[in-house]
C-alpha cells in the first residue's frame, strides 16, 4: 500500500482496510469479513447506540461503539480483545438477567438474535438476578404477540414504528429498573393506533414481538381428510422462503413452495399473482372510469391492509378515493369460496382457504367483517412466510432438493404483472400495462416501466395515454405517505393515481417475512430483483393476456366491474375512530333531566376549530342558565370526520357545525329537549 | 350546588389546558413544561388529557406517556387533597419509618398498590429526607411536620385529620 492510500485506511484486526465512504466501524469491519454483533443497529433506522453489543477497541481511545463511531484514517481497531469480550459478555448477561430464558418454548427459538449472540459468546451462566415479576402477554390483535418478559429494551421497535410508519405506537416509559418499552398507558396493541404491519416485529432481536401463529390451525386443517384445503401464495414470499433454507434472497422458489405445500397436505395450490391480475383489471377499469368522469381522483391503491386501516382512521376525506377493488388475497378468497367450490363440487364449509403471505396485517384483513359471509370467512387462515417456513421444517422437508411443481388448474399462474405486485411500484406498473392498451387501443411494445421501479421512498412518473397525461406517485412506508398527503392536501402536489405500500420496498419488506438481516437493504434489493426476474421469465406479462383471467370472466364474472364482479371482488371502507372512546368530562349535569353533548376534538375536527365550538357551547349553557342540566364533554372521534366538526347530542350526531349553526342547534334541539324532559 | 361547582372546575380546567397549549405554541419542545402546568391544574395527569395533548402537539400518545412516566414529579393517578409524606431518609429509616408508613397506610385503609384513598382526600408518599432528622421518624401532612411518630401517634393524627375532613363535609 502506498503512502497516499494508507492515509485513507484503517486497520481492523491487523488487516488494512481502505476507506470508501463507510459510515461506521461496522461497515468497515464487514469489509474485513467480520460481522460485529448488534442489537440496536439497523441500517434503515436512525443510530441509537445504546445496546453496547458492538463495542470494539480503538487504539488510544478504548472501547467504542462500532455502530455510531465513524472510521477515521489511521484508526487501529480490534474487534476481539479481552476487554471487548468481557464487555460484551457483561452486556449479554445483563440482558439475559431481565429476560425470560425458556428458549425452548419461545416462538423465536433458533431464530433469535439474543440467543445467537449469547451462544456465540459461550454464555453459560448469568450472574445477576432473575426477573421476578411476570407481565401479561398481549395477544389482542390477529397479527402480533407482544411478550414484555422477553423485551431487552433495545428500542428497535420504538424507532421502527416512529421512523418507518410515523405512528409511534411504542415508547420507553417509566425509568430505572422499572423502564419498559410499551404502548401509551400500557395499553394493548388493539387499543392503540397500530396498523398491524409487523415492522417492529421483524426488527425485534428477541421473542418479545412475534407473529401471531396460525400454524396449529393450518395443521389441523391439512391433517383432516374431510376438508379440502386450498392455498394461495403471494408474490413476495416466493423470493424469500428459500432464505430460511440457505438459498440467497431473491432466488425464485415458487415451484418448490408448491411442492412443499403439497407434501404437507394442501390439496390445491394457487397463485395470488393470478388474483393480482384480477385486481389489475378491476382496479384499472375503475381508474379508467374515474379518469373519464374526472371524479374521485387521485385513485389510491387499496391492496395494502395496513394502509387501508390507516386511511380509515386518519384520512376520512380520501375513503372515496381508495380503489374499491379488494386486495389480491381477498379476491382469491372470494374466488375460492364462490367459484372453486363449484368447480370442485365441495360445500363452502368443507373448503378451507389458506393464504401464504409476506404480511402480518393480512391476518387482520381476512377478519374484516366485509369478508366474512354467513360466518364463513373467504380466507380462513393466513400464514406468514415465517409460519410457512415453520411448517416446512416441522414436516422435515428438504426444501432445497424439492422438484418444483406447477400451480393447479384451472386457475394456474399469474402473469408477470401480477408477480411484481410484491414490490413497490409493481402495482402501478401492472396497472399501466393494462391501462395503456385499454386507453389507447394499441399494443404495448415496451412492457417494462422502468420509471416506476426502484427503492426511493417516493417515485413520481407521468405517462402519456394518447391525449391524456397521467400523473402517478408511488410511496412506501407510512411516514413518507403522510408527508405526501400533506403536500397533496395543501395543493402542492397533484396526482391521478397513488400507490401506497406500508412496508419498505413493498410486500418484499413485509412484517411476516424472514427476520430482518444486518444487510436488510441489500436483501430487499435482491428480493425485488427476484420478482422482476420472475416477471421477465413469465410467458404472459400483462394481466389482460392471462388466459385464466379470460376464463374466469367468461365462466363467472362476465366483465370487469360487472354486477357479479362488484359483488364478489369489490368492497367499501369506513371511517374508524383513532383511539378507543374516551370522553373528557367538562361539564357534568347531575340533574336526571339532562342532555349529553360531546364535541369531537379528534384531529380532523380539532383542526376545523372544534375547540371554539366547545367554548361557545359552554357559553351557551351559561347564557341560558342550564349548566346543571347539560353535560358537555370532549370526545375523540364521532366517525364522521369528512363532515366535521361534529357534535353529538344524546345519541344524535350533527355535522358541519359552525358557531352560528351551533346556536341554532342549541336553541332548537337542546333547549326543546330540556323543555320536553321537564314536562 | 356541588354539581355546578364541579362542572365549573372541569370546564375551567379544560380551558386552562387549551390556554397552556396555546401559551407554549403547541411545541413538542415544551412538553415537560406543558405537563407541569397541566398537573398543577388537575393535581395529576389524566389519561384522556394526555391523549388530548398528544393530538394537539401531533405526537404519539406513547411519547407523551413516556415523558409523563419518566419524571417522578408527574403522577398519572389522581392525588388526594392532602399529601402525607413519610420520610424515609437514613435517620428516619433507622428509627423505624417503615412501621410509620405501614401504620399510616393501615389507618387510611389503603390496599396494596394504592397510594390515594378512594375519596381522594389523602395520598401517601415516601420522600428521601424532609430535613427533620432530629425528630425522626418524621412525616409531613401537606406543609406541616410531625416528628417522633409511632403507631399510636399515627393513629391519633389520622383520626384527627379524618375528623376534620368530616367536619368540612358537613358544612
Ligand atoms: S405493527 Fe406496525 S404499526 Fe403496529 S406497532 Fe408494529 S410497527 Fe407500529
Ligand atoms: S420489544 Fe423487541 S424490539 Fe422492542 S425494545 Fe423490546 S426487545 Fe427491543
Ligand atoms: S450500540 Fe451499537 S449496535 Fe447497539
mmCIF file of C-alpha atoms in Angstrom, chain A residues 162 167-176 182-187 193 486 578-579 582-591 601-603 606-607 611 614-615 618 622 627-628 634 636, chain B residues 2-4 6-12 14-16 18-19 21-22 26 42 46-53 55-56 58-67 69-73 76:
data_model
loop_
_atom_site.group_PDB
_atom_site.id
_atom_site.type_symbol
_atom_site.label_atom_id
_atom_site.label_comp_id
_atom_site.label_asym_id
_atom_site.label_seq_id
_atom_site.Cartn_x
_atom_site.Cartn_y
_atom_site.Cartn_z
ATOM 1 C CA UNK A 162 -41.723 6.017 14.576
ATOM 2 C CA UNK A 167 -47.182 6.228 14.152
ATOM 3 C CA UNK A 168 -45.088 5.782 17.268
ATOM 4 C CA UNK A 169 -47.078 3.056 18.966
ATOM 5 C CA UNK A 170 -44.310 2.334 21.489
ATOM 6 C CA UNK A 171 -42.019 4.380 23.586
ATOM 7 C CA UNK A 172 -39.750 3.999 26.564
ATOM 8 C CA UNK A 173 -41.793 4.529 29.694
ATOM 9 C CA UNK A 174 -41.014 4.741 33.412
ATOM 10 C CA UNK A 175 -37.372 4.657 34.355
ATOM 11 C CA UNK A 176 -34.587 2.966 36.234
ATOM 12 C CA UNK A 182 -44.739 -0.282 25.688
ATOM 13 C CA UNK A 183 -47.705 1.435 24.037
ATOM 14 C CA UNK A 184 -49.277 4.509 25.623
ATOM 15 C CA UNK A 185 -50.748 3.903 29.089
ATOM 16 C CA UNK A 186 -49.588 0.295 28.915
ATOM 17 C CA UNK A 187 -52.479 -0.425 26.559
ATOM 18 C CA UNK A 193 -53.097 3.121 16.565
ATOM 19 C CA UNK A 486 -49.789 16.771 3.472
ATOM 20 C CA UNK A 578 -58.456 6.546 16.109
ATOM 21 C CA UNK A 579 -58.415 5.955 19.798
ATOM 22 C CA UNK A 582 -62.785 8.409 25.998
ATOM 23 C CA UNK A 583 -64.810 11.401 26.867
ATOM 24 C CA UNK A 584 -63.151 14.246 28.682
ATOM 25 C CA UNK A 585 -65.777 15.413 31.110
ATOM 26 C CA UNK A 586 -66.018 19.135 31.102
ATOM 27 C CA UNK A 587 -69.393 19.965 32.473
ATOM 28 C CA UNK A 588 -71.326 17.372 34.347
ATOM 29 C CA UNK A 589 -75.051 17.708 34.721
ATOM 30 C CA UNK A 590 -76.252 15.991 37.883
ATOM 31 C CA UNK A 591 -79.891 16.581 37.161
ATOM 32 C CA UNK A 601 -61.770 17.005 19.307
ATOM 33 C CA UNK A 602 -60.241 14.298 17.095
ATOM 34 C CA UNK A 603 -57.526 15.543 14.786
ATOM 35 C CA UNK A 606 -59.806 19.784 16.048
ATOM 36 C CA UNK A 607 -58.190 21.327 13.012
ATOM 37 C CA UNK A 611 -62.267 23.822 20.402
ATOM 38 C CA UNK A 614 -66.654 23.780 22.865
ATOM 39 C CA UNK A 615 -66.114 27.223 24.334
ATOM 40 C CA UNK A 618 -70.207 26.324 27.487
ATOM 41 C CA UNK A 622 -74.376 29.740 30.835
ATOM 42 C CA UNK A 627 -75.308 24.485 33.116
ATOM 43 C CA UNK A 628 -76.524 21.883 35.559
ATOM 44 C CA UNK A 634 -64.886 16.406 24.519
ATOM 45 C CA UNK A 636 -62.059 11.761 20.281
ATOM 46 C CA UNK B 2 -71.996 20.838 44.133
ATOM 47 C CA UNK B 3 -72.745 19.958 40.525
ATOM 48 C CA UNK B 4 -72.302 23.445 39.413
ATOM 49 C CA UNK B 6 -67.623 20.684 39.838
ATOM 50 C CA UNK B 7 -68.548 21.421 36.251
ATOM 51 C CA UNK B 8 -67.163 24.872 36.568
ATOM 52 C CA UNK B 9 -63.924 23.382 37.768
ATOM 53 C CA UNK B 10 -63.873 20.872 34.913
ATOM 54 C CA UNK B 11 -64.611 23.392 32.221
ATOM 55 C CA UNK B 12 -62.144 25.853 33.687
ATOM 56 C CA UNK B 14 -60.109 22.216 30.170
ATOM 57 C CA UNK B 15 -59.969 25.840 29.139
ATOM 58 C CA UNK B 16 -56.726 26.025 31.040
ATOM 59 C CA UNK B 18 -56.017 24.799 25.923
ATOM 60 C CA UNK B 19 -54.580 28.037 27.201
ATOM 61 C CA UNK B 21 -51.104 24.547 24.924
ATOM 62 C CA UNK B 22 -51.527 27.879 23.250
ATOM 63 C CA UNK B 26 -48.194 23.648 20.624
ATOM 64 C CA UNK B 42 -55.560 18.726 37.814
ATOM 65 C CA UNK B 46 -55.465 12.271 33.471
ATOM 66 C CA UNK B 47 -55.097 9.791 30.613
ATOM 67 C CA UNK B 48 -57.595 11.467 28.327
ATOM 68 C CA UNK B 49 -55.914 14.830 28.798
ATOM 69 C CA UNK B 50 -52.555 13.313 27.867
ATOM 70 C CA UNK B 51 -54.115 11.863 24.745
ATOM 71 C CA UNK B 52 -55.568 15.262 24.012
ATOM 72 C CA UNK B 53 -52.167 16.877 24.445
ATOM 73 C CA UNK B 55 -53.305 15.093 19.456
ATOM 74 C CA UNK B 56 -52.765 18.806 19.831
ATOM 75 C CA UNK B 58 -49.221 15.997 16.770
ATOM 76 C CA UNK B 59 -47.077 13.418 18.502
ATOM 77 C CA UNK B 60 -47.941 9.918 19.589
ATOM 78 C CA UNK B 61 -49.701 9.329 22.892
ATOM 79 C CA UNK B 62 -46.910 6.862 23.692
ATOM 80 C CA UNK B 63 -44.361 9.648 23.579
ATOM 81 C CA UNK B 64 -46.363 11.800 25.973
ATOM 82 C CA UNK B 65 -46.901 8.818 28.238
ATOM 83 C CA UNK B 66 -43.179 8.064 28.127
ATOM 84 C CA UNK B 67 -42.321 11.560 29.320
ATOM 85 C CA UNK B 69 -43.848 8.342 33.458
ATOM 86 C CA UNK B 70 -40.158 9.189 33.285
ATOM 87 C CA UNK B 71 -40.212 12.101 35.692
ATOM 88 C CA UNK B 72 -41.048 11.391 39.297
ATOM 89 C CA UNK B 73 -42.773 14.764 39.585
ATOM 90 C CA UNK B 76 -50.823 9.588 36.428
#
